[in-house]
Short mmCIF file of C-alpha atoms in Angstrom, two decimals:
data_model
loop_
_atom_site.label_atom_id
_atom_site.label_comp_id
_atom_site.label_asym_id
_atom_site.label_seq_id
_atom_site.Cartn_x
_atom_site.Cartn_y
_atom_site.Cartn_z
CA MET D 1 -23.63 -33.79 -30.48
CA HIS D 2 -21.40 -35.35 -27.81
CA GLY D 3 -18.49 -33.00 -28.77
CA PHE D 4 -20.77 -29.97 -28.52
CA MET D 5 -21.87 -30.93 -24.98
CA ARG D 6 -18.25 -31.43 -23.86
CA LYS D 7 -17.27 -27.97 -25.21
CA ALA D 8 -20.30 -26.38 -23.55
CA VAL D 9 -19.49 -27.99 -20.18
CA LEU D 10 -15.83 -26.90 -20.50
CA ALA D 11 -16.86 -23.33 -21.37
CA LEU D 12 -19.27 -23.14 -18.42
CA SER D 13 -16.67 -24.61 -16.04
CA THR D 14 -14.06 -22.08 -17.19
CA ALA D 15 -16.50 -19.20 -16.83
CA ALA D 16 -17.45 -20.34 -13.33
CA ALA D 17 -13.79 -20.62 -12.29
CA ILE D 18 -13.02 -17.12 -13.59
CA ALA D 19 -16.09 -15.65 -11.91
CA GLY D 20 -15.16 -17.34 -8.64
CA SER D 21 -11.62 -15.99 -8.73
CA ILE D 22 -12.87 -12.46 -9.42
CA ALA D 23 -15.27 -12.63 -6.49
CA VAL D 24 -12.57 -13.88 -4.10
CA THR D 25 -9.66 -11.67 -5.19
CA GLY D 26 -9.85 -7.95 -4.52
CA PRO D 27 -7.39 -5.10 -4.96
CA ALA D 28 -6.82 -4.60 -1.24
CA ASP D 29 -5.24 -7.20 1.03
CA ALA D 30 -4.01 -9.23 -1.95
CA ALA D 31 -0.21 -9.05 -1.46
CA SER D 32 1.98 -11.21 0.76
CA SER D 33 4.44 -8.48 1.84
CA PRO D 34 5.01 -4.72 1.60
CA ILE D 35 7.43 -5.35 -1.30
CA ALA D 36 4.78 -7.36 -3.16
CA ALA D 37 2.16 -4.67 -2.47
CA CYS D 38 4.40 -2.04 -4.09
CA GLY D 39 4.96 -4.12 -7.19
CA GLY D 40 7.66 -6.65 -6.62
CA GLY D 41 11.32 -7.37 -6.17
CA SER D 42 12.76 -4.11 -7.48
CA TYR D 43 11.47 -2.32 -4.35
CA HIS D 44 13.39 -2.37 -1.09
CA VAL D 45 12.59 -0.94 2.34
CA ILE D 46 14.37 2.35 3.03
CA GLY D 47 12.37 3.36 6.10
CA HIS D 48 9.72 2.20 8.52
CA HIS D 49 7.84 3.46 11.55
CA ASP D 50 6.10 1.32 14.15
CA LEU D 51 2.47 2.19 14.95
CA GLY D 52 2.41 0.38 18.28
CA LYS D 53 1.12 -3.17 18.54
CA ILE D 54 -1.08 -3.06 15.44
CA ALA D 55 0.92 -2.06 12.34
CA THR D 56 4.09 -0.66 10.77
CA VAL D 57 4.34 1.99 8.04
CA TYR D 58 6.92 1.07 5.38
CA LEU D 59 8.65 3.35 2.88
CA LEU D 60 10.03 1.47 -0.11
CA TYR D 61 12.04 2.61 -3.13
CA ASN D 62 12.96 1.08 -6.49
CA GLY D 63 15.52 3.60 -7.75
CA ARG D 64 12.85 5.91 -9.17
CA THR D 65 9.56 5.66 -7.25
CA ASP D 66 8.79 5.88 -3.52
CA CYS D 67 6.00 3.63 -2.22
CA VAL D 68 4.23 3.54 1.17
CA VAL D 69 2.33 0.64 2.69
CA THR D 70 0.88 0.41 6.21
CA TRP D 71 1.14 -3.28 7.13
CA LYS D 72 -0.56 -5.02 10.07
CA LYS D 73 1.39 -7.11 12.51
CA ARG D 74 0.69 -10.83 12.66
CA ALA D 75 -1.71 -10.78 15.63
CA TYR D 76 -4.02 -8.27 13.93
CA VAL D 77 -4.07 -9.63 10.35
CA GLY D 78 -7.61 -10.32 9.22
CA LYS D 79 -9.23 -7.99 11.75
CA ARG D 80 -10.70 -5.25 9.59
CA THR D 81 -9.78 -1.83 10.96
CA LYS D 82 -9.39 1.66 9.59
CA MET D 83 -5.99 2.11 7.97
CA LEU D 84 -4.11 4.84 6.11
CA ALA D 85 -1.06 4.93 3.84
CA SER D 86 0.06 8.38 2.68
CA ILE D 87 2.86 9.93 0.63
CA ALA D 88 3.57 13.35 -0.84
CA LYS D 89 6.30 15.12 -2.73
CA ASN D 90 7.30 18.72 -2.19
CA THR D 91 6.15 21.00 -5.00
CA GLY D 92 7.59 24.10 -3.29
CA THR D 93 11.10 24.89 -2.10
CA THR D 94 13.14 23.53 0.79
CA LYS D 95 12.26 26.68 2.74
CA HIS D 96 8.57 26.79 1.78
CA TYR D 97 7.25 23.25 1.63
CA ASN D 98 4.10 22.52 -0.36
CA PHE D 99 3.17 18.84 -0.18
CA LYS D 100 0.50 17.25 -2.39
CA TYR D 101 -0.66 14.04 -0.69
CA THR D 102 -1.78 10.76 -2.19
CA ASN D 103 -3.69 8.67 0.36
CA ASN D 104 -5.20 5.24 0.61
CA TYR D 105 -7.68 5.19 3.49
CA GLY D 106 -10.17 2.47 4.23
CA THR D 107 -11.07 -0.54 6.34
CA TYR D 108 -8.62 -3.36 5.66
CA GLY D 109 -7.65 -6.71 7.11
CA THR D 110 -3.96 -6.73 6.18
CA TYR D 111 -2.65 -3.45 4.74
CA ALA D 112 -3.38 0.00 3.33
CA GLY D 113 -1.70 1.17 0.16
CA PRO D 114 0.30 1.11 -1.89
CA VAL D 115 0.58 4.82 -2.55
CA LYS D 116 3.40 5.97 -4.82
CA VAL D 117 5.18 9.11 -5.95
CA THR D 118 8.11 9.73 -8.27
CA ALA D 119 10.21 12.42 -6.59
CA PRO D 120 13.90 12.29 -7.49
CA HIS D 121 15.96 14.94 -5.65
CA THR D 122 12.76 16.23 -4.01
CA CYS D 123 11.65 16.02 -0.38
CA ILE D 124 8.85 13.64 0.44
CA ASP D 125 6.55 13.29 3.44
CA TRP D 126 5.26 9.81 4.18
CA GLY D 127 3.20 8.19 6.88
CA GLY D 128 0.23 6.13 7.87
CA GLY D 129 -2.27 5.32 10.52
CA THR D 130 -4.41 2.58 11.99
CA GLY D 131 -7.05 1.96 14.60
CA PRO D 132 -8.61 1.15 16.98
CA GLY D 133 -7.64 4.23 18.91
CA TRP D 134 -6.44 5.83 15.64
CA LYS D 135 -2.67 6.13 15.80
CA VAL D 136 -1.18 8.21 12.97
CA TRP D 137 2.38 9.24 12.10
CA TYR D 138 4.03 11.39 9.39
CA SER D 139 7.76 11.70 8.73
CA GLY D 140 7.97 15.39 7.96
CA PRO D 141 10.23 16.45 5.07
CA SER D 142 12.65 13.60 4.38
CA HIS D 143 14.80 11.98 1.68
CA CYS D 144 15.43 15.40 0.18
CA GLY D 145 18.11 14.07 -2.20
#
């Protein structure tokens, strides 16, 4: 009987620990850097744009996939504000652009994104935004390979 009680207590403790970690960890605001948000060390920053005092939009690349993350600056981390990360690849020609956007928009404490697109030898448009005062920026056609 004593062995059964020990196994039951261990099972309940494990279940409680797993439930607690699920409640605390969410998909947004879980990474420690833009590289981590995109998926790890194979990504590197190939572009960025400052959104004033609040955040920076980062474009990262891993040799195949472009990734965008809008990352808050230190003073604003934890203050939940509206944020946007956006990326698109051109599905038209270089003379007649037709971008299909993938966006991550919401209220976040650290970052918006990641949003990704695989677009070798194709123009992309990338950008992001943040509030208060909603400041938004897009690159226009870029990295056209």
